[in-house]
Amino acid sequence: MGNIYGYVRVSTKDQNEDRQLIAMGEAEVPRKNIFMDKQSGKDFNRPRYNCLLKILKEDDLLYVKSIDRLGRNYEEILEQWRILTKEKKIDIVVLDMPLLDTRKGKDLMGTFLSDIVLQVLSFVAENERRNIRQRQREGIEAAKLRGVRFGRPLKPMPKNFEQVYNRWAEKEISGIEAAGLCGMTASTFYRRARKWRDNSR
């Protein structure tokens, strides 16, 4: 029996990893052997995961809470699983899915069933990621139709804008001078000027 390790991942620095750490503790993974990344699971360019990959050796055991903690990209999950089990020759236990325990069923049928379950779960993880992105896009579009504005709120129009705009429109002053009088950048002044002109028509 080799060493026991755990891998924990949360998508952002604001997310809480306690649930995964508790599961690692219940599986008796030494705290010093738990590797954690706080970033997206879209790929495997993660510093702590790559550090773990370098030290894993044959007969080691790796715990993850769920397959989507390992990653969310279907093809890359399968590739990493192959690297871990075939090249590194370690065992993997997915705590939320007892069928994904490579210590069990080392025979051909057991490996076959494990591979099928892995492929199904990997597909589900990636499909859910795509669905989340689609729901986000639809939510943003629906909000825009309701008039919700995204991005930084516009600063109120300076009180002297109309006067400065008229002087600029009559070519009494340059756009840069007009922007300075309004306390804006030139690009902001031109953008506001276009909107002012359009609304005045």
PDB file of C-alpha atoms in Angstrom:
ATOM      1  CA  MET A   1       0.000   0.000   0.000  1.00  0.00           C
ATOM      2  CA  GLY A   2       1.385   3.391  -0.976  1.00  0.00           C
ATOM      3  CA  ASN A   3       0.564   6.838   0.343  1.00  0.00           C
ATOM      4  CA  ILE A   4      -2.955   8.245   0.616  1.00  0.00           C
ATOM      5  CA  TYR A   5      -3.750  11.601  -0.991  1.00  0.00           C
ATOM      6  CA  GLY A   6      -6.794  13.779  -1.472  1.00  0.00           C
ATOM      7  CA  TYR A   7      -7.620  16.337  -4.124  1.00  0.00           C
ATOM      8  CA  VAL A   8     -10.003  19.239  -3.400  1.00  0.00           C
ATOM      9  CA  ARG A   9     -11.144  21.883  -5.873  1.00  0.00           C
ATOM     10  CA  VAL A  10     -13.448  24.873  -5.629  1.00  0.00           C
ATOM     11  CA  SER A  11     -14.190  27.057  -8.632  1.00  0.00           C
ATOM     12  CA  THR A  12     -13.476  30.436  -7.022  1.00  0.00           C
ATOM     13  CA  LYS A  13     -11.667  31.813  -3.980  1.00  0.00           C
ATOM     14  CA  ASP A  14     -15.057  32.738  -2.491  1.00  0.00           C
ATOM     15  CA  GLN A  15     -16.388  29.177  -2.487  1.00  0.00           C
ATOM     16  CA  ASN A  16     -16.142  27.070   0.654  1.00  0.00           C
ATOM     17  CA  GLU A  17     -14.100  23.873   0.578  1.00  0.00           C
ATOM     18  CA  ASP A  18     -15.191  22.632   4.027  1.00  0.00           C
ATOM     19  CA  ARG A  19     -17.549  19.952   2.714  1.00  0.00           C
ATOM     20  CA  GLN A  20     -14.765  18.359   0.689  1.00  0.00           C
ATOM     21  CA  LEU A  21     -12.228  18.644   3.533  1.00  0.00           C
ATOM     22  CA  ILE A  22     -14.651  16.966   5.951  1.00  0.00           C
ATOM     23  CA  ALA A  23     -15.081  14.100   3.468  1.00  0.00           C
ATOM     24  CA  MET A  24     -11.287  13.772   3.208  1.00  0.00           C
ATOM     25  CA  GLY A  25     -11.038  13.644   6.994  1.00  0.00           C
ATOM     26  CA  GLU A  26     -13.679  10.921   7.164  1.00  0.00           C
ATOM     27  CA  ALA A  27     -11.668   8.949   4.594  1.00  0.00           C
ATOM     28  CA  GLU A  28      -8.629   9.394   6.894  1.00  0.00           C
ATOM     29  CA  VAL A  29      -6.572  11.291   4.322  1.00  0.00           C
ATOM     30  CA  PRO A  30      -3.640  12.968   6.148  1.00  0.00           C
ATOM     31  CA  ARG A  31      -4.143  16.733   6.111  1.00  0.00           C
ATOM     32  CA  LYS A  32      -0.627  17.288   4.750  1.00  0.00           C
ATOM     33  CA  ASN A  33      -1.507  15.061   1.776  1.00  0.00           C
ATOM     34  CA  ILE A  34      -4.554  17.067   0.704  1.00  0.00           C
ATOM     35  CA  PHE A  35      -3.936  19.203  -2.373  1.00  0.00           C
ATOM     36  CA  MET A  36      -6.372  22.021  -3.111  1.00  0.00           C
ATOM     37  CA  ASP A  37      -6.911  24.330  -6.077  1.00  0.00           C
ATOM     38  CA  LYS A  38      -9.226  27.337  -6.116  1.00  0.00           C
ATOM     39  CA  GLN A  39      -9.965  27.730  -9.783  1.00  0.00           C
ATOM     40  CA  SER A  40     -12.212  26.560 -12.605  1.00  0.00           C
ATOM     41  CA  GLY A  41     -12.379  22.897 -13.559  1.00  0.00           C
ATOM     42  CA  LYS A  42     -12.459  23.658 -17.286  1.00  0.00           C
ATOM     43  CA  ASP A  43      -8.908  22.302 -17.726  1.00  0.00           C
ATOM     44  CA  PHE A  44      -6.061  20.762 -15.737  1.00  0.00           C
ATOM     45  CA  ASN A  45      -3.697  23.746 -15.736  1.00  0.00           C
ATOM     46  CA  ARG A  46      -3.891  23.912 -11.945  1.00  0.00           C
ATOM     47  CA  PRO A  47      -0.759  24.349  -9.800  1.00  0.00           C
ATOM     48  CA  ARG A  48      -1.643  22.078  -6.881  1.00  0.00           C
ATOM     49  CA  TYR A  49      -3.050  19.332  -9.081  1.00  0.00           C
ATOM     50  CA  ASN A  50       0.092  19.348 -11.214  1.00  0.00           C
ATOM     51  CA  CYS A  51       2.225  19.248  -8.054  1.00  0.00           C
ATOM     52  CA  LEU A  52       0.228  16.222  -6.847  1.00  0.00           C
ATOM     53  CA  LEU A  53       0.620  14.525 -10.223  1.00  0.00           C
ATOM     54  CA  LYS A  54       4.408  14.771  -9.966  1.00  0.00           C
ATOM     55  CA  ILE A  55       4.645  13.053  -6.588  1.00  0.00           C
ATOM     56  CA  LEU A  56       2.095  10.274  -7.129  1.00  0.00           C
ATOM     57  CA  LYS A  57       3.686   6.868  -7.537  1.00  0.00           C
ATOM     58  CA  GLU A  58       2.558   3.291  -8.111  1.00  0.00           C
ATOM     59  CA  ASP A  59       0.142   1.889  -5.490  1.00  0.00           C
ATOM     60  CA  ASP A  60      -0.725   5.317  -4.068  1.00  0.00           C
ATOM     61  CA  LEU A  61      -4.400   6.040  -3.404  1.00  0.00           C
ATOM     62  CA  LEU A  62      -6.166   9.265  -4.423  1.00  0.00           C
ATOM     63  CA  TYR A  63      -9.521  10.405  -3.030  1.00  0.00           C
ATOM     64  CA  VAL A  64     -11.790  12.999  -4.666  1.00  0.00           C
ATOM     65  CA  LYS A  65     -15.222  13.985  -3.345  1.00  0.00           C
ATOM     66  CA  SER A  66     -16.980  13.851  -6.725  1.00  0.00           C
ATOM     67  CA  ILE A  67     -16.010  13.515 -10.356  1.00  0.00           C
ATOM     68  CA  ASP A  68     -16.683  17.189 -11.090  1.00  0.00           C
ATOM     69  CA  ARG A  69     -14.098  18.148  -8.422  1.00  0.00           C
ATOM     70  CA  LEU A  70     -11.536  16.392 -10.587  1.00  0.00           C
ATOM     71  CA  GLY A  71     -12.679  18.381 -13.608  1.00  0.00           C
ATOM     72  CA  ARG A  72     -15.534  19.371 -15.896  1.00  0.00           C
ATOM     73  CA  ASN A  73     -14.110  18.746 -19.337  1.00  0.00           C
ATOM     74  CA  TYR A  74     -15.291  15.322 -20.524  1.00  0.00           C
ATOM     75  CA  GLU A  75     -12.287  14.418 -22.667  1.00  0.00           C
ATOM     76  CA  GLU A  76      -9.721  15.758 -20.218  1.00  0.00           C
ATOM     77  CA  ILE A  77     -11.241  13.897 -17.257  1.00  0.00           C
ATOM     78  CA  LEU A  78     -10.966  10.641 -19.196  1.00  0.00           C
ATOM     79  CA  GLU A  79      -7.379  11.450 -20.209  1.00  0.00           C
ATOM     80  CA  GLN A  80      -6.353  12.284 -16.631  1.00  0.00           C
ATOM     81  CA  TRP A  81      -8.044   9.129 -15.369  1.00  0.00           C
ATOM     82  CA  ARG A  82      -5.993   7.127 -17.887  1.00  0.00           C
ATOM     83  CA  ILE A  83      -2.775   8.850 -16.796  1.00  0.00           C
ATOM     84  CA  LEU A  84      -3.483   8.248 -13.121  1.00  0.00           C
ATOM     85  CA  THR A  85      -4.579   4.612 -13.381  1.00  0.00           C
ATOM     86  CA  LYS A  86      -2.550   3.350 -16.345  1.00  0.00           C
ATOM     87  CA  GLU A  87       0.656   5.419 -16.320  1.00  0.00           C
ATOM     88  CA  LYS A  88       0.963   6.320 -12.640  1.00  0.00           C
ATOM     89  CA  LYS A  89      -0.707   3.019 -11.666  1.00  0.00           C
ATOM     90  CA  ILE A  90      -2.480   4.484  -8.660  1.00  0.00           C
ATOM     91  CA  ASP A  91      -5.955   3.776  -7.331  1.00  0.00           C
ATOM     92  CA  ILE A  92      -8.720   6.395  -7.316  1.00  0.00           C
ATOM     93  CA  VAL A  93     -11.781   6.573  -5.089  1.00  0.00           C
ATOM     94  CA  VAL A  94     -14.636   8.955  -5.920  1.00  0.00           C
ATOM     95  CA  LEU A  95     -16.403   9.285  -2.572  1.00  0.00           C
ATOM     96  CA  ASP A  96     -19.809  10.279  -3.945  1.00  0.00           C
ATOM     97  CA  MET A  97     -19.840   7.354  -6.380  1.00  0.00           C
ATOM     98  CA  PRO A  98     -18.842   3.981  -4.829  1.00  0.00           C
ATOM     99  CA  LEU A  99     -18.737   2.353  -8.282  1.00  0.00           C
ATOM    100  CA  LEU A 100     -15.754   4.571  -9.084  1.00  0.00           C
ATOM    101  CA  ASP A 101     -13.330   2.820  -6.766  1.00  0.00           C
ATOM    102  CA  THR A 102     -10.500   1.258  -8.727  1.00  0.00           C
ATOM    103  CA  ARG A 103      -9.470  -0.885  -5.748  1.00  0.00           C
ATOM    104  CA  LYS A 104     -12.561  -3.004  -6.385  1.00  0.00           C
ATOM    105  CA  GLY A 105     -13.211  -5.186  -9.393  1.00  0.00           C
ATOM    106  CA  LYS A 106      -9.706  -5.379 -10.799  1.00  0.00           C
ATOM    107  CA  ASP A 107     -10.916  -8.076 -13.171  1.00  0.00           C
ATOM    108  CA  LEU A 108     -11.991  -7.310 -16.744  1.00  0.00           C
ATOM    109  CA  MET A 109     -15.700  -6.948 -15.872  1.00  0.00           C
ATOM    110  CA  GLY A 110     -14.997  -4.647 -12.930  1.00  0.00           C
ATOM    111  CA  THR A 111     -12.743  -2.425 -15.054  1.00  0.00           C
ATOM    112  CA  PHE A 112     -15.325  -2.375 -17.849  1.00  0.00           C
ATOM    113  CA  LEU A 113     -18.127  -1.283 -15.499  1.00  0.00           C
ATOM    114  CA  SER A 114     -15.919   1.354 -13.889  1.00  0.00           C
ATOM    115  CA  ASP A 115     -14.989   2.771 -17.291  1.00  0.00           C
ATOM    116  CA  ILE A 116     -18.652   2.972 -18.347  1.00  0.00           C
ATOM    117  CA  VAL A 117     -19.663   4.758 -15.137  1.00  0.00           C
ATOM    118  CA  LEU A 118     -16.727   7.169 -15.495  1.00  0.00           C
ATOM    119  CA  GLN A 119     -17.634   8.056 -19.072  1.00  0.00           C
ATOM    120  CA  VAL A 120     -21.292   8.642 -18.172  1.00  0.00           C
ATOM    121  CA  LEU A 121     -20.444  10.815 -15.163  1.00  0.00           C
ATOM    122  CA  SER A 122     -17.799  12.773 -17.080  1.00  0.00           C
ATOM    123  CA  PHE A 123     -20.334  13.481 -19.815  1.00  0.00           C
ATOM    124  CA  VAL A 124     -22.922  14.567 -17.238  1.00  0.00           C
ATOM    125  CA  ALA A 125     -20.379  16.906 -15.569  1.00  0.00           C
ATOM    126  CA  GLU A 126     -19.469  18.601 -18.840  1.00  0.00           C
ATOM    127  CA  ASN A 127     -23.082  18.761 -19.990  1.00  0.00           C
ATOM    128  CA  GLU A 128     -24.062  20.481 -16.739  1.00  0.00           C
ATOM    129  CA  ARG A 129     -21.252  23.008 -17.237  1.00  0.00           C
ATOM    130  CA  ARG A 130     -22.604  23.774 -20.713  1.00  0.00           C
ATOM    131  CA  ASN A 131     -26.144  24.061 -19.368  1.00  0.00           C
ATOM    132  CA  ILE A 132     -25.006  26.518 -16.684  1.00  0.00           C
ATOM    133  CA  ARG A 133     -23.349  28.722 -19.313  1.00  0.00           C
ATOM    134  CA  GLN A 134     -26.486  28.560 -21.475  1.00  0.00           C
ATOM    135  CA  ARG A 135     -28.718  29.492 -18.524  1.00  0.00           C
ATOM    136  CA  GLN A 136     -26.400  32.392 -17.698  1.00  0.00           C
ATOM    137  CA  ARG A 137     -26.587  33.673 -21.291  1.00  0.00           C
ATOM    138  CA  GLU A 138     -30.376  33.339 -21.332  1.00  0.00           C
ATOM    139  CA  GLY A 139     -30.643  35.089 -17.964  1.00  0.00           C
ATOM    140  CA  ILE A 140     -28.504  38.001 -19.154  1.00  0.00           C
ATOM    141  CA  GLU A 141     -30.523  38.362 -22.360  1.00  0.00           C
ATOM    142  CA  ALA A 142     -33.803  38.270 -20.421  1.00  0.00           C
ATOM    143  CA  ALA A 143     -32.484  40.909 -18.008  1.00  0.00           C
ATOM    144  CA  LYS A 144     -31.406  43.133 -20.898  1.00  0.00           C
ATOM    145  CA  LEU A 145     -34.905  42.892 -22.380  1.00  0.00           C
ATOM    146  CA  ARG A 146     -36.273  44.080 -19.023  1.00  0.00           C
ATOM    147  CA  GLY A 147     -33.940  47.064 -19.226  1.00  0.00           C
ATOM    148  CA  VAL A 148     -31.357  45.869 -16.711  1.00  0.00           C
ATOM    149  CA  ARG A 149     -27.979  47.481 -17.410  1.00  0.00           C
ATOM    150  CA  PHE A 150     -24.726  45.553 -16.956  1.00  0.00           C
ATOM    151  CA  GLY A 151     -21.298  46.972 -16.328  1.00  0.00           C
ATOM    152  CA  ARG A 152     -20.372  50.131 -14.473  1.00  0.00           C
ATOM    153  CA  PRO A 153     -23.194  52.651 -14.061  1.00  0.00           C
ATOM    154  CA  LEU A 154     -22.905  55.786 -16.196  1.00  0.00           C
ATOM    155  CA  LYS A 155     -21.763  58.897 -14.394  1.00  0.00           C
ATOM    156  CA  PRO A 156     -24.371  61.666 -14.409  1.00  0.00           C
ATOM    157  CA  MET A 157     -24.095  64.171 -17.243  1.00  0.00           C
ATOM    158  CA  PRO A 158     -22.174  67.276 -16.106  1.00  0.00           C
ATOM    159  CA  LYS A 159     -24.352  70.375 -15.732  1.00  0.00           C
ATOM    160  CA  ASN A 160     -22.369  72.265 -18.354  1.00  0.00           C
ATOM    161  CA  PHE A 161     -22.561  69.496 -20.946  1.00  0.00           C
ATOM    162  CA  GLU A 162     -25.205  71.071 -23.169  1.00  0.00           C
ATOM    163  CA  GLN A 163     -23.352  74.408 -23.265  1.00  0.00           C
ATOM    164  CA  VAL A 164     -20.002  72.717 -24.008  1.00  0.00           C
ATOM    165  CA  TYR A 165     -21.611  70.424 -26.560  1.00  0.00           C
ATOM    166  CA  ASN A 166     -23.077  73.389 -28.426  1.00  0.00           C
ATOM    167  CA  ARG A 167     -19.711  75.162 -28.501  1.00  0.00           C
ATOM    168  CA  TRP A 168     -18.072  71.973 -29.796  1.00  0.00           C
ATOM    169  CA  ALA A 169     -20.832  71.445 -32.390  1.00  0.00           C
ATOM    170  CA  GLU A 170     -20.276  75.030 -33.609  1.00  0.00           C
ATOM    171  CA  LYS A 171     -16.539  74.237 -33.844  1.00  0.00           C
ATOM    172  CA  GLU A 172     -15.647  76.914 -31.307  1.00  0.00           C
ATOM    173  CA  ILE A 173     -13.616  74.367 -29.327  1.00  0.00           C
ATOM    174  CA  SER A 174     -12.013  71.017 -30.064  1.00  0.00           C
ATOM    175  CA  GLY A 175     -13.280  67.702 -28.788  1.00  0.00           C
ATOM    176  CA  ILE A 176     -10.319  67.439 -26.403  1.00  0.00           C
ATOM    177  CA  GLU A 177     -11.063  70.901 -24.998  1.00  0.00           C
ATOM    178  CA  ALA A 178     -14.744  70.017 -24.655  1.00  0.00           C
ATOM    179  CA  ALA A 179     -13.876  66.783 -22.857  1.00  0.00           C
ATOM    180  CA  GLY A 180     -11.627  68.676 -20.460  1.00  0.00           C
ATOM    181  CA  LEU A 181     -14.350  71.237 -19.677  1.00  0.00           C
ATOM    182  CA  CYS A 182     -16.740  68.372 -18.893  1.00  0.00           C
ATOM    183  CA  GLY A 183     -14.199  66.423 -16.842  1.00  0.00           C
ATOM    184  CA  MET A 184     -14.303  63.467 -19.256  1.00  0.00           C
ATOM    185  CA  THR A 185     -11.915  61.574 -21.442  1.00  0.00           C
ATOM    186  CA  ALA A 186     -12.164  62.414 -25.134  1.00  0.00           C
ATOM    187  CA  SER A 187     -13.658  59.018 -25.975  1.00  0.00           C
ATOM    188  CA  THR A 188     -16.342  59.422 -23.291  1.00  0.00           C
ATOM    189  CA  PHE A 189     -17.188  62.931 -24.521  1.00  0.00           C
ATOM    190  CA  TYR A 190     -17.572  61.750 -28.133  1.00  0.00           C
ATOM    191  CA  ARG A 191     -19.758  58.845 -27.024  1.00  0.00           C
ATOM    192  CA  ARG A 192     -21.960  61.097 -24.882  1.00  0.00           C
ATOM    193  CA  ALA A 193     -22.062  63.689 -27.671  1.00  0.00           C
ATOM    194  CA  ARG A 194     -23.340  61.105 -30.171  1.00  0.00           C
ATOM    195  CA  LYS A 195     -26.032  60.013 -27.741  1.00  0.00           C
ATOM    196  CA  TRP A 196     -26.985  63.642 -26.992  1.00  0.00           C
ATOM    197  CA  ARG A 197     -27.228  64.412 -30.734  1.00  0.00           C
ATOM    198  CA  ASP A 198     -29.322  61.281 -31.395  1.00  0.00           C
ATOM    199  CA  ASN A 199     -31.710  62.089 -28.539  1.00  0.00           C
ATOM    200  CA  SER A 200     -32.063  65.699 -29.694  1.00  0.00           C
ATOM    201  CA  ARG A 201     -33.260  64.770 -33.162  1.00  0.00           C
TER     202      ARG A 201
END
